[in-house]
XYZ file of C-alpha atoms in Angstrom:
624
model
C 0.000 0.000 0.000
C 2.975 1.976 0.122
C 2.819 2.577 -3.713
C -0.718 3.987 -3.195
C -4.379 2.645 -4.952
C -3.165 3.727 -8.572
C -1.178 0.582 -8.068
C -4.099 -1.195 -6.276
C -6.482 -1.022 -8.111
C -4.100 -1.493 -11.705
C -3.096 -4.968 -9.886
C -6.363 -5.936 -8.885
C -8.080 -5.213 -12.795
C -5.209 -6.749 -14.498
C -5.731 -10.008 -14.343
C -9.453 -9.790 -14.935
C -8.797 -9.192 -18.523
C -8.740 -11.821 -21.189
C -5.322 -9.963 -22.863
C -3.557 -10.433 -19.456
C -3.414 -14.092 -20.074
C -3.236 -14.328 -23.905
C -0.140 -12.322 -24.207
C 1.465 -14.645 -21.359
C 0.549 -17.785 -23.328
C 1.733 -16.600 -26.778
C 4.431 -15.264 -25.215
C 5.502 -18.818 -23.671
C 4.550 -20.405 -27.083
C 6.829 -18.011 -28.655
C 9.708 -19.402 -26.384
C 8.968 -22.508 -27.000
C 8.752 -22.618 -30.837
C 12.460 -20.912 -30.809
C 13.598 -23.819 -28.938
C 12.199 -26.208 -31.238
C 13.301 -24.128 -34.225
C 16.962 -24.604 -32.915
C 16.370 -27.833 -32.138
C 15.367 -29.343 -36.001
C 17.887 -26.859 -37.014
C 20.920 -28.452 -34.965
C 19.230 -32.036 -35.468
C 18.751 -31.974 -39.445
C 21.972 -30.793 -39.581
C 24.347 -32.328 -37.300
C 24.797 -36.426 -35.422
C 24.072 -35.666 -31.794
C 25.747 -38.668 -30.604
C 26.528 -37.570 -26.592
C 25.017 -36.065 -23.425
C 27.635 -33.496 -24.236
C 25.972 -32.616 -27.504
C 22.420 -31.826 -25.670
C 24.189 -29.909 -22.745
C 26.076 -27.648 -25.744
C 22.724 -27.098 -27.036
C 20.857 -26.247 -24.072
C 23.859 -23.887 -22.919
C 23.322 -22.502 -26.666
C 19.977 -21.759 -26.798
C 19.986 -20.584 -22.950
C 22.696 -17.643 -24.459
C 20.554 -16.872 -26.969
C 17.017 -16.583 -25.425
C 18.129 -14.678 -22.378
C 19.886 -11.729 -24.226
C 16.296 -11.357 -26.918
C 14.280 -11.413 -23.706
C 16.087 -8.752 -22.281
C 15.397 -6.759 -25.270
C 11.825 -6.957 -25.387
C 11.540 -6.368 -21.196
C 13.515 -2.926 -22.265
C 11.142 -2.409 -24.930
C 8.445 -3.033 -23.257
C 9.011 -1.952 -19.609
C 10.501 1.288 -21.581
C 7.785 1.970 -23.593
C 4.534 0.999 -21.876
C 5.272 2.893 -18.687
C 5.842 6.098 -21.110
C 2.233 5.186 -23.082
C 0.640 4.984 -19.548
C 1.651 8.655 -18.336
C 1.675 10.123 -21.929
C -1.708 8.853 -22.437
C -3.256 10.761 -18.986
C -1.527 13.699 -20.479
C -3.199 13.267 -23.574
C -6.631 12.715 -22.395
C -6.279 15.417 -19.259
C -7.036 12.750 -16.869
C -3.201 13.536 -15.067
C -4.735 17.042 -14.009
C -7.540 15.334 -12.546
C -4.972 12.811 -10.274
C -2.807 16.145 -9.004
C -5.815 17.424 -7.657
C -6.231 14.379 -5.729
C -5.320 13.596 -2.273
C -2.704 11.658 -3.890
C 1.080 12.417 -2.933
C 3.958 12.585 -5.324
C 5.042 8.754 -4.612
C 2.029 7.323 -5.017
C 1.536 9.085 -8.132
C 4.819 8.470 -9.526
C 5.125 4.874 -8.389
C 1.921 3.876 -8.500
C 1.380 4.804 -12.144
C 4.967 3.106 -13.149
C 4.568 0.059 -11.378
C 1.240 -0.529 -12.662
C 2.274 -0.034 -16.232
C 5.080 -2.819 -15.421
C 2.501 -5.628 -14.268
C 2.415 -7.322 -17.695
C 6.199 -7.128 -18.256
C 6.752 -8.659 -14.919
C 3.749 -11.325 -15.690
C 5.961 -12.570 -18.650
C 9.001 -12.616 -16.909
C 7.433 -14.998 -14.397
C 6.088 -16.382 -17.293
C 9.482 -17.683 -18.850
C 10.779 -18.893 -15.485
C 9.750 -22.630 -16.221
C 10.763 -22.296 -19.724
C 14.349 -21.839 -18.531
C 13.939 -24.245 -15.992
C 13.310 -26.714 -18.958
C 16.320 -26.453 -20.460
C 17.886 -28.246 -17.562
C 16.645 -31.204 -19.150
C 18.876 -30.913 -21.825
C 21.631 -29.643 -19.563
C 24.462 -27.076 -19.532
C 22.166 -24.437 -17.260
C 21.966 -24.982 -13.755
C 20.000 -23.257 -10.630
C 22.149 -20.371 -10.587
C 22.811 -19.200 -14.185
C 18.969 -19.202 -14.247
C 18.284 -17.233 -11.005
C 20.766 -14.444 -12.042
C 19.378 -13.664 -15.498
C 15.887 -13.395 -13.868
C 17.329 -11.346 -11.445
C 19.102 -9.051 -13.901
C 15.824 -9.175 -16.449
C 13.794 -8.232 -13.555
C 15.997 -4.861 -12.436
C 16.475 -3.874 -15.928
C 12.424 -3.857 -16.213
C 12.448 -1.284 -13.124
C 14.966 0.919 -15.068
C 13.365 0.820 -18.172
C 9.915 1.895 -16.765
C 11.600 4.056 -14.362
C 13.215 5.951 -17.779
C 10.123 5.645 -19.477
C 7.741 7.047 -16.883
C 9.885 10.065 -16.085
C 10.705 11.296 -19.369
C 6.314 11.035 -19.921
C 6.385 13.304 -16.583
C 8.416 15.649 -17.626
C 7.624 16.238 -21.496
C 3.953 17.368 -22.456
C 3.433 15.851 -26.163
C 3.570 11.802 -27.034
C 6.386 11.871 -29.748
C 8.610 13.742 -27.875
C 8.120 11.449 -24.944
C 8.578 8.092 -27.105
C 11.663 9.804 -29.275
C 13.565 11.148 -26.135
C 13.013 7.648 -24.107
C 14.610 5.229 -27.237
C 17.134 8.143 -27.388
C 18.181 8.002 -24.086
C 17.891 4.518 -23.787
C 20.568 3.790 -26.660
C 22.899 6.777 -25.112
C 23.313 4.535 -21.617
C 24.143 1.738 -23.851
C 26.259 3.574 -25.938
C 28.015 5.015 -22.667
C 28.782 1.817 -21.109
C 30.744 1.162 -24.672
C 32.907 3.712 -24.217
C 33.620 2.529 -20.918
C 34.514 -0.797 -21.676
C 37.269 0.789 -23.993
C 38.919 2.188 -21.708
C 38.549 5.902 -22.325
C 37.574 7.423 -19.237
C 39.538 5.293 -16.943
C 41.496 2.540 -16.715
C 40.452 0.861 -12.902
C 37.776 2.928 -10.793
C 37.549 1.292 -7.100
C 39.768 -1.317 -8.183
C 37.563 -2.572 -10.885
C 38.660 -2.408 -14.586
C 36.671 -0.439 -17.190
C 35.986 -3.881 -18.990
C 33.980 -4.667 -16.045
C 32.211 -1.561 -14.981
C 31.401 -1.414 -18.633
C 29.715 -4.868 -18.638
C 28.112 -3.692 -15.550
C 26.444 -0.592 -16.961
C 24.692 -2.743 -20.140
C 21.787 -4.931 -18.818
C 22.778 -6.959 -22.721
C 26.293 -7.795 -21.378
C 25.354 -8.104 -18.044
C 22.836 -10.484 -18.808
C 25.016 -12.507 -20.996
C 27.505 -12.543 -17.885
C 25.000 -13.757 -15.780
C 24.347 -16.716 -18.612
C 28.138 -18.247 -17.463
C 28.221 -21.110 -15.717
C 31.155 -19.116 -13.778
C 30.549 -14.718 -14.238
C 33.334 -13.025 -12.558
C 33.645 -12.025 -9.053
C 37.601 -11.457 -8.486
C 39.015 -9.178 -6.499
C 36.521 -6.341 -5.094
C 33.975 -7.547 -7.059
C 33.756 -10.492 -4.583
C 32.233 -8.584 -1.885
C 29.158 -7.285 -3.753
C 28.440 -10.546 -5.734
C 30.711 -10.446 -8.683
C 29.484 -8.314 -12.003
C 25.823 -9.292 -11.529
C 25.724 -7.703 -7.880
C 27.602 -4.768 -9.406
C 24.714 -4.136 -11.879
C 22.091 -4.030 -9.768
C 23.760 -2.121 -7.736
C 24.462 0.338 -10.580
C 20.896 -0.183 -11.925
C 19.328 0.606 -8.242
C 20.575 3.398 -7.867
C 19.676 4.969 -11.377
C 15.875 3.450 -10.328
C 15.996 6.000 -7.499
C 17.562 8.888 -9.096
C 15.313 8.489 -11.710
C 11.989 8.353 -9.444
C 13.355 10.599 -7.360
C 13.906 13.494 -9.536
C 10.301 12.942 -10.778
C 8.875 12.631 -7.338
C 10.587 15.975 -6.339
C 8.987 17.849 -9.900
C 5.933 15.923 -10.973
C 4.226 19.047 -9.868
C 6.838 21.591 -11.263
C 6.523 19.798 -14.953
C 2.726 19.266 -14.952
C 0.131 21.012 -15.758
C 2.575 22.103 -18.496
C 3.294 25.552 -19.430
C 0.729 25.252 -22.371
C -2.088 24.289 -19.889
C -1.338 27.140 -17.901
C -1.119 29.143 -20.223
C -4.756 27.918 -21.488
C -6.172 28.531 -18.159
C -4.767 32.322 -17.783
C -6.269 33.293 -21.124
C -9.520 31.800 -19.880
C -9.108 33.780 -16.970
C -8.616 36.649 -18.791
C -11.698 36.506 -21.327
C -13.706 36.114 -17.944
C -12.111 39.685 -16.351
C -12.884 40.998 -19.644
C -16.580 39.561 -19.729
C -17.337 41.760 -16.555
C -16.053 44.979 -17.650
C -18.049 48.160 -17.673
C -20.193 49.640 -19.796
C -17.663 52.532 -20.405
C -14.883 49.921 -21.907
C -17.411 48.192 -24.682
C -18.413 51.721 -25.398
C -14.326 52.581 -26.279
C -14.643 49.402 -28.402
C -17.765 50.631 -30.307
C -16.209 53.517 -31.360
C -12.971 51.767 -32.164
C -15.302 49.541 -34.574
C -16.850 52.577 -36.219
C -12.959 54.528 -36.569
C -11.842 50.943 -38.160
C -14.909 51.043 -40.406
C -14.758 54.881 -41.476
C -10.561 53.961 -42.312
C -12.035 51.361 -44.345
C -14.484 53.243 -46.227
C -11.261 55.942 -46.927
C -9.492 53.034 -48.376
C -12.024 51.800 -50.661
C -12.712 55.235 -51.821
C -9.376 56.087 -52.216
C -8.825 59.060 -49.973
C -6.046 57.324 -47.366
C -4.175 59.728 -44.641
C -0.901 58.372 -44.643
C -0.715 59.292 -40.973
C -3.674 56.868 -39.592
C -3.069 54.264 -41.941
C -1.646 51.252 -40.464
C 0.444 48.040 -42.280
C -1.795 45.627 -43.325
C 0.231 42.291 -42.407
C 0.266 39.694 -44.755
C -0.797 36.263 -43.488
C 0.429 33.095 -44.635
C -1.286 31.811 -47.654
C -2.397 27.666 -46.642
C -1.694 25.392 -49.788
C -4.358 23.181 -51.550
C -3.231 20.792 -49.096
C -4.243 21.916 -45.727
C -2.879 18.800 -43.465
C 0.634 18.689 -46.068
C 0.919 22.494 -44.900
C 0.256 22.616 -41.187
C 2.362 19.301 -41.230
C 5.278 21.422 -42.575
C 4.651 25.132 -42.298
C 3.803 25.012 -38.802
C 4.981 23.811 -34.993
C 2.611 20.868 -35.023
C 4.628 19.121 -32.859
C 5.752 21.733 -30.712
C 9.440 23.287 -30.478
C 10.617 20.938 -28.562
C 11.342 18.473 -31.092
C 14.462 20.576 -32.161
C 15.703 18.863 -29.004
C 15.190 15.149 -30.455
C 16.951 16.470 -33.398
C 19.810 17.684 -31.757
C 20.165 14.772 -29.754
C 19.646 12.524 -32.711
C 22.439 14.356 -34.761
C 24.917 13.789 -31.749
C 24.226 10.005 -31.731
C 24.645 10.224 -35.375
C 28.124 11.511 -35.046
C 28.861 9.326 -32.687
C 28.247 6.649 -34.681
C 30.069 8.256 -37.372
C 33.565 8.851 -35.299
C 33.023 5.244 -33.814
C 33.042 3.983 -37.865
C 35.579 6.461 -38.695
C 37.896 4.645 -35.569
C 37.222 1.569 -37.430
C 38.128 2.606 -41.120
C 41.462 3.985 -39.731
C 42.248 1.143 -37.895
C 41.446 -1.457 -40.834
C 39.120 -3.464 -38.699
C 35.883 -1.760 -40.418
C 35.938 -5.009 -42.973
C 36.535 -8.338 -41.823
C 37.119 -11.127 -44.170
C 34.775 -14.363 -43.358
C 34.801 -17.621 -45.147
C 33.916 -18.148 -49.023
C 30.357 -18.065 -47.795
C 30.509 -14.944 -46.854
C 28.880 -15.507 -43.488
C 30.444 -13.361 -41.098
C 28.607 -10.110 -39.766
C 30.751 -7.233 -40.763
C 31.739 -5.321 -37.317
C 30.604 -2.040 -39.007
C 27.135 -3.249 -38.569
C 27.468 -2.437 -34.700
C 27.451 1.060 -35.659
C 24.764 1.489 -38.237
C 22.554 -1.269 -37.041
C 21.565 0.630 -34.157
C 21.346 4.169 -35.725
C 19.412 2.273 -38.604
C 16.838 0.910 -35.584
C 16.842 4.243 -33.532
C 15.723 6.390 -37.041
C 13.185 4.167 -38.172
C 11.717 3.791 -34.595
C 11.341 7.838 -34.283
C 9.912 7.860 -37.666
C 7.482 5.529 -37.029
C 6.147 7.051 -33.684
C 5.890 10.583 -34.644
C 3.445 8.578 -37.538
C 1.585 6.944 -35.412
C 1.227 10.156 -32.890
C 0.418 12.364 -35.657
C -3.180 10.355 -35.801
C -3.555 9.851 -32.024
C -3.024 13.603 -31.189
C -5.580 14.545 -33.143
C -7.933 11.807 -31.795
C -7.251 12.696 -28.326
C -7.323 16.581 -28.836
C -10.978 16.311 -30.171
C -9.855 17.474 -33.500
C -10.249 14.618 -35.521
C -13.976 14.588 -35.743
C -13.604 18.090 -37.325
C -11.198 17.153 -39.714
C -13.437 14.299 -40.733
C -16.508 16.590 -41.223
C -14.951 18.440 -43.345
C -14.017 18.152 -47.611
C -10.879 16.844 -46.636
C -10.011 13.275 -49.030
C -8.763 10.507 -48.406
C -5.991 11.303 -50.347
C -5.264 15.112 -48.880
C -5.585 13.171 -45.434
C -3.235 10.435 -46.424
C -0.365 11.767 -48.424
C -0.684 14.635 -46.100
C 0.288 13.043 -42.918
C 2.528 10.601 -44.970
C 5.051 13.537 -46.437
C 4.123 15.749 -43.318
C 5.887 13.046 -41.107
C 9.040 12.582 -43.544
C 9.295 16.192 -43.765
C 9.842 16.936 -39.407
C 11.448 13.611 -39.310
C 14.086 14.470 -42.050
C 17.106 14.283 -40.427
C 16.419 10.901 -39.074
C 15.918 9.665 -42.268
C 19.165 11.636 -44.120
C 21.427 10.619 -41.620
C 21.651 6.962 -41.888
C 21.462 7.200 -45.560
C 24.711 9.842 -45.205
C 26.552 7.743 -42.523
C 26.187 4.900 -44.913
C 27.759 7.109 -48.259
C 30.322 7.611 -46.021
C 31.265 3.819 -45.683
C 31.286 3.637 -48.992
C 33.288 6.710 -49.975
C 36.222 5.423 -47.515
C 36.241 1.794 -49.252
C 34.578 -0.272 -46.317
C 31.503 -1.306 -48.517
C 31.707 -1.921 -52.379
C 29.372 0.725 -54.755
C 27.118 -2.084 -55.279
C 26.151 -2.272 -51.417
C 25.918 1.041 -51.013
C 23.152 1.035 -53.836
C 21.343 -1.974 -52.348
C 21.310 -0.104 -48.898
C 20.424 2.811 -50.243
C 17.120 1.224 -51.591
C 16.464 -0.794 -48.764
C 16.335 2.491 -46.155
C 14.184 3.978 -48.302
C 11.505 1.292 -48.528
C 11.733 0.686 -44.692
C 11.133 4.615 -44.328
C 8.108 4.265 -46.203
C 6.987 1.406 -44.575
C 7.549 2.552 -41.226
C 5.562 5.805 -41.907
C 2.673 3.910 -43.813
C 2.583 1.528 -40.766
C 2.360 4.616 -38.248
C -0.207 5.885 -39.824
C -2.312 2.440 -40.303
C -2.056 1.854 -36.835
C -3.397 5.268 -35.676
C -6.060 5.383 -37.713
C -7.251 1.550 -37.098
C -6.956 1.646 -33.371
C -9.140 4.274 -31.248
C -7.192 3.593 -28.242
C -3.885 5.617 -28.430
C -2.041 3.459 -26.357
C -3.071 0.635 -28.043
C -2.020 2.343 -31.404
C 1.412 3.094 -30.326
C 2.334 -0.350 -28.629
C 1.067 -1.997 -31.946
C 2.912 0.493 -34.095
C 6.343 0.554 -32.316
C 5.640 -3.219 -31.330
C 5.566 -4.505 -35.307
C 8.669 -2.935 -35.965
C 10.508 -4.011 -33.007
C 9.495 -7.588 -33.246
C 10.029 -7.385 -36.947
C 13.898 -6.166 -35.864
C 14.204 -8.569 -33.222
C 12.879 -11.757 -35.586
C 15.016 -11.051 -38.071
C 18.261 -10.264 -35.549
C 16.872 -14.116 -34.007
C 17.194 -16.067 -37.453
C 20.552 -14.767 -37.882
C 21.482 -15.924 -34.628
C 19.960 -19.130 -35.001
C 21.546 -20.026 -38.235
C 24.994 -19.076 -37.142
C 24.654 -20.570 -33.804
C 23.897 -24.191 -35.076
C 24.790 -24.701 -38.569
C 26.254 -22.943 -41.770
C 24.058 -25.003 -43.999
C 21.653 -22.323 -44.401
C 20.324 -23.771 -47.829
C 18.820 -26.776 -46.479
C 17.016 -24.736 -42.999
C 13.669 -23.449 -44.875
C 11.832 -26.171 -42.715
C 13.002 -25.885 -39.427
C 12.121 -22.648 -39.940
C 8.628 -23.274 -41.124
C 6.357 -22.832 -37.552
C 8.840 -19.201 -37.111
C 7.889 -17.851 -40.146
C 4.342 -19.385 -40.068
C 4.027 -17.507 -36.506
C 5.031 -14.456 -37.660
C 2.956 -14.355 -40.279
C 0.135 -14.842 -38.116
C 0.877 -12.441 -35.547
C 2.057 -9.485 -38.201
C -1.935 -9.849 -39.284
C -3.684 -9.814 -36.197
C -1.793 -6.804 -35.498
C -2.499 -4.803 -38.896
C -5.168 -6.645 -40.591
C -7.837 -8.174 -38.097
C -9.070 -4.820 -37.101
C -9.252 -3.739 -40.615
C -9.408 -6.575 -42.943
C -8.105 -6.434 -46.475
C -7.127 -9.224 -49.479
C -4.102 -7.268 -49.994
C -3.263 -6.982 -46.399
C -3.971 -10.604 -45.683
C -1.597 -11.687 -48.622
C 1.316 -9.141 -47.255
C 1.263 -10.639 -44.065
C 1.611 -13.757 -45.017
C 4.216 -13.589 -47.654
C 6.063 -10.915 -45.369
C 7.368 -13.268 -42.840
C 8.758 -16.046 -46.012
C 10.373 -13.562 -47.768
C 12.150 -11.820 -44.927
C 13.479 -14.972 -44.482
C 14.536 -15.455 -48.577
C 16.527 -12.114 -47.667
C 18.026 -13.714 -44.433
C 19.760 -16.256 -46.500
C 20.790 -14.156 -48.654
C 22.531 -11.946 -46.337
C 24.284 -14.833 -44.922
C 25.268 -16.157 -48.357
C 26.497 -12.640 -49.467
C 23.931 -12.004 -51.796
C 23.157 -8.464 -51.672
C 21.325 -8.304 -54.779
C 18.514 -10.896 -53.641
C 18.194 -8.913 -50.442
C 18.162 -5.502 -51.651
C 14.891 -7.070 -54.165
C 13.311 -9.772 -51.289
C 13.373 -6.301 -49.118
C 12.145 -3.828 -51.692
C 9.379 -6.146 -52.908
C 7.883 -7.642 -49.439
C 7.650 -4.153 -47.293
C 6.889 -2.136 -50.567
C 3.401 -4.342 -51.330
C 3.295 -4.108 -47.387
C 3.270 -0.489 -47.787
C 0.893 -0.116 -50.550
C -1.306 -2.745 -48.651
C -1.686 -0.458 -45.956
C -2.260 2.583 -48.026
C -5.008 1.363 -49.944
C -7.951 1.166 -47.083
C -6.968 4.816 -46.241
C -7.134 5.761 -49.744
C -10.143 3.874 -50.814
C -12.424 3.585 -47.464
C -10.969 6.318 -45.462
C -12.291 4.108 -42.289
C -11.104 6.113 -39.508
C -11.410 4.962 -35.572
C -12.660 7.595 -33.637
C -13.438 6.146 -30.314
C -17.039 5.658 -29.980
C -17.163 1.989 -30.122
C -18.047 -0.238 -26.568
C -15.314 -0.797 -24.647
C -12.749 0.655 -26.580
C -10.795 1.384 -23.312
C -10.281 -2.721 -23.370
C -9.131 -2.399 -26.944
C-alpha cells in the first residue's frame, strides 16, 4: 500500500482481462517454438551422438534466449510505462490525479509500477521455460536465477526511464523519441567505458567490467556463465551481476526521485497554464463596464470609417496602419500545417539535436574503425560473417526508423485525443489530402532521421569499407523501410481508437520485426552454416510471424491485400536472411524492396479507398 491505490487497483483489474493471459501464453509459445526451431535446425543438420551434444545445445539456446528477452523487457518496460503517463496527459485525466489527495510517490510509483505488471507477468512467465532447459543440460540453478534477477531490475529501469521522461515532457512523440534516445545513449556510454577511455580501474575494478556492468545486454550474458566473474573487489558485492544491480538501483531512485521531487513543477505544463490564464482573462474581460465596450464601439466605427477611406481612395498616410500579410495555406491543408507550422511543438528541435549527436557518434566510432582497418573483416567463401561495421549502423538504422514511425503513429492519435479529428473528418478533406498529407508531413519533421543513416552509410562507402554495389542496395532498402515505417504509423493510428493501443502496436511490429530477423541470424549461425537446407526448421517461425504481423495490422481492418502481405512478409524476410548470410546483396536488396513495398501499398489502400477512420465511440474501446 505503500505505492498507493493507482497501483491497487491497476493490480487488482489486471488479471481480470482476457489480454492479461493471452499475451502470457503466446508469449511462452513463442519461447517454445524458438527452442524447437533450434532444435530441427541443430538435429537436421548435425549427429548428436553424446550427453555433451544436448548440454552444448541447451547452454546454446539458454545464451541466446536470455539476451532477446532482455530486449523486449527494455522495450516493453521502456515503452509501456511512457504510453501509460503520456496517455493521462493526452486525455487530461493527469490534471484530474494532481488534484487528488494523492502524494507525489504514489503518483509516480503507483502509475509506473502498474504499467510494469504485464512485463513482470511474462518474466514470471518464462521462469519454467528456462527451468526446462535443464533437461537438456548445460544451465543450472544459478545461471537461471541471475538472469531473472538481472531481467527483472532492468524492467524497473526501463519503466523508471520511461515514466519520467512522460512526466516531464507534455506531447507523445517527444516522450517516445527522447526515451529510445536516451535509452541507446546509456548503452552507448557503457561502450565507451569498456574501452577504456575514461579510466582505466575505478575502485579497483577495470573499465571492462564496470562497462559490462552498466549494459543490462552484457550483463545479462555474464549472468548466462556457468562461472561470471567475481575477483578481487567484485567479490564482496556478488561479482558483475551484484555490481549491476547495484548500478541499476541506484539509477531506479535517481530516476523516481527526480520525478517525485517535480511531478508538480513539470505538470500542468506551461501550455495548460497558459490555457487557463487566457480563460481567466476573457472572464475579467466579460465583466467589464459599460464605459470599456463603449471605447470598443467607437474603435469599430474609426476601423470602419478607415475602411471606407481606403475603398474610396482618400487614405491619410498618418492613420493608416500596415496591413500584415498572413500566410497563404496550400491546396493541401494537413501537407501544410504538417510542414509550415509547430505541429509538434518546439521541442522536437531537441530530439533532433540529440539525434544528430548520436549520429556523429556513430560516425567517429566507424571512422575509428576505417582507420584502424578493422571496419571489414574477411569471413569464409560463404561470406557468413557479420561485418563489425554493422554495430554502428545497425543501431542508428533501428533508432531512425523507430522515431519515424512514432511521430506517424502520434500524428493520428493527437488529433484523436485533442478532439480534432472529428472536425477534420466533417470536413471536404479526401482521403488522399488526409493520407499523403500526414505521410510527407511526417518525412518532412522527421528528415534528419531519415538523411542521416542514408549519409553515414555514403560515407562507408566513400572510404572503401563497402563496395558501390552495397551502397546502392542499402540505399534502396532504407528507403523502402522509411516508407513502410511511416505507412505503418499511420495504419495503426487510424485503425486503433485507443492511443495506447495504437502506439504499442505500431512501435511493437517494428521491433518484433527487428528482433525476428536479428533471431534467425542468430539461429543459423549458432547451429549450422548449412543455411540452404534450414527453410523447414524454420517453417512454424515464419508461419508464426505471419500470423501475428496480421492480427496486429489486418484483423481490425481486414483487407485481401493486407492478408496476402502478411503472409508472404514473414517467407520472404526470411529469402533475404539467406541471402545476407550467403552474401547475396542483390537478392536482399529485391526480397526487401518487394515484401515491405506491397506491405506499404497494402496499408495505403484502405486509407485511400475507405478512409475508415477509428474515432473512439465503439463499446469498450478502453479494453481495446
Amino acid at each position: 500500500m505503500f505505492i498507493g491505490p493507482v497501483f491497487t487497483r491497476e493490480a487488482a483489474v489486471t488479471p481480470r482481462r482476457s489480454k492479461f493471459y493471452v499475451y502470457r501464453a503466446v508469449y511462452v509459445a513463442a519461447l517454445f517454438l524458438l527452442m524447437c526451431t533450434a532444435w530441427l535446425v541443430l538435429a537436421g543438420t548435425q549427429v548428436i551422438a553424446s550427453v555433451g551434444d544436448m548440454a552444448r545445445f541447451g547452454a546454446s539456446i539458454f545464451h541466446i534466449l536470455a539476451p532477446i528477452q532482455l530486449c523486449l523487457v527494455i522495450f516493453f518496460a521502456a515503452f509501456s510505462a511512457a504510453g501509460a503517463v503520456a496517455q493521462e496527459k493526452d486525455r487530461k485525466t493527469l490534471i484530474l490525479l494532481l488534484m487528488t489527495r494523492l502524494n507525489n510517490s504514489e503518483l509516480v510509483l503507483g502509475k509506473m509500477l502498474a504499467s510494469l505488471i504485464n512485463v513482470f507477468a511474462l518474466i514470471m512467465a518464462a521462469a519454467p521455460v528456462f527451468c526446462a532447459l535443464f533437461l537438456f543440460g548445460g544451465v543450472s540453478t544459478g545461471q537461471v536465477l541471475r538472469v531473472l534477477l538481472v531481467t527483472f531490475i532492468t524492467a524497473l529501469a526501463a519503466g523508471s526511464i520511461g515514466s519520467t521522461i512522460a512526466l516531464w515532457r507534455e506531447k507523445t512523440f517527444q516522450t517516445l523519441a527522447l526515451t529510445a534516445m536516451l535509452i541507446t545513449v546509456l548503452l552507448g556510454f557503457s561502450v565507451v567505458v569498456s574501452q577504456r577511455v575514461l579510466f582505466d580501474r575505478l575502485f579497483g575494478i577495470s573499465a571492462a567490467q564496470w562497462g559490462t556492468a552498466m549494459n543490462p545486454i552484457w550483463a545479462v550474458m555474464e549472468a548466462a556463465n556457468p562461472f561470471p566473474s567475481s575477483a578481487g573487489n567484485l567479490a564482496a558485492i556478488g561479482g558483475i551481476i551484484g555490481l549491476h544491480v547495484v548500478i541499476m538501483t541506484i539509477g531506479i531512485v535517481v530516476m523516481n526521485g527526480i520525478a517525485i521531487a517535480l511531478v508538480r513543477v513539470w505538470n500542468p505544463s506551461r501550455e495548460t497554464r497558459r490555457g487557463k490564464d487566457m480563460e481567466a482573462q476573457q472572464l475579467e474581460e466579460s465583466i467589464w463596464g459599460a464605459e470599456h465596450d463603449m471605447a470598443k464601439i467607437d474603435a469599430a466605427a474609426s476601423q470602419n470609417a478607415s475602411n471606407e477611406k481606403l475603398r474610396s481612395g482618400h487614405v491619410d498616410a498618418r492613420t493608416t496602419e500596415v496591413k500584415q500579410d498572413h500566410r497563404k495555406v496550400w491546396e493541401n491543408p494537413i501537407l501544410w500545417r504538417e510542414t509550415q507550422t509547430w505541429a509538434y511543438g518546439r521541442k522536437v528541435l531537441i530530439i533532433k539535436f540529440v539525434y544528430l549527436m548520436l549520429a556523429a557518434a556513430a560516425t567517429y566510432m566507424l571512422y575509428a574503425m576505417v582507420a584502424s582497418g578493422t571496419a571489414v573483416y574477411r569471413g569464409d567463401q560463404l561470406g557468413t560473417t557479420i561485418p563489425p561495421i554493422a554495430w554502428g549502423v545497425v543501431p542508428l538504422y533501428l533508432i531512425s526508423l523507430v522515431i519515424v514511425n512514432a511521430l506517424a503513429v502520434t500524428s493520428v492519435t493527437n488529433e484523436r485525443d485533442g478532439q480534432a479529428l472529428d472536425l477534420l473528418l466533417v470536413t471536404d478533406l479526401t482521403p488522399k489530402e488526409f493520407t499523403f498529407g500526414k505521410l510527407w508531413g511526417v518525412m518532412w519533421v522527421t528528415r534528419e532521421m531519415i538523411l542521416a543513416p542514408l549519409l553515414v552509410t555514403g560515407y562507408l562507402w566513400f572510404a572503401g569499407a563497402m563496395q558501390l554495389d552495397s551502397f546502392l542496395f542499402l540505399f534502396a532498402g532504407l528507403t523502402v523501410m522509411n516508407f513502410f515505417v511511416t505507412m505503418l504509423g499511420l495504419h495503426c493510428g487510424m485503425t486503433y481508437a485507443n492511443s495506447r493501443t495504437a502506439i504499442g502496436v505500431s512501435l511493437g511490429t517494428v521491433f518484433f520485426l527487428f528482433l525476428g530477423v536479428i533471431t534467425c541470424i542468430l539461429l543459423m549461425i549458432s547451429f549450422t552454416e548449412s543455411f540452404h537446407f534450414q527453410l523447414f526448421p524454420f517453417l512454424g517461425f515464419v508461419a508464426g510471424g505471419g500470423l501475428g504481423l496480421y492480427v496486429a495490422i489486418g484483423h481490425r481492418n481486414p483487407s485481401p491485400a493486407i492478408l496476402m502481405a502478411t503472409l508472404l512478409l514473414p517467407g520472404i524476410s526470411f529469402f533475404a536472411i539467406v541471402s545476407f548470410l550467403l552474401g547475396k546483396g542483390f537478392e536482399v536488396a529485391i526480397a526487401t524492396a518487394v515484401a515491405y513495398g506491397f506491405t506499404t501499398i497494402a496499408m495505403m489502400i484502405p486509407a485511400l479507398s475507405d478512409f475508415d477512420i477509428e474515432v473512439g465511440r465503439r463499446s469498450g474501446n478502453d479494453e481495446d
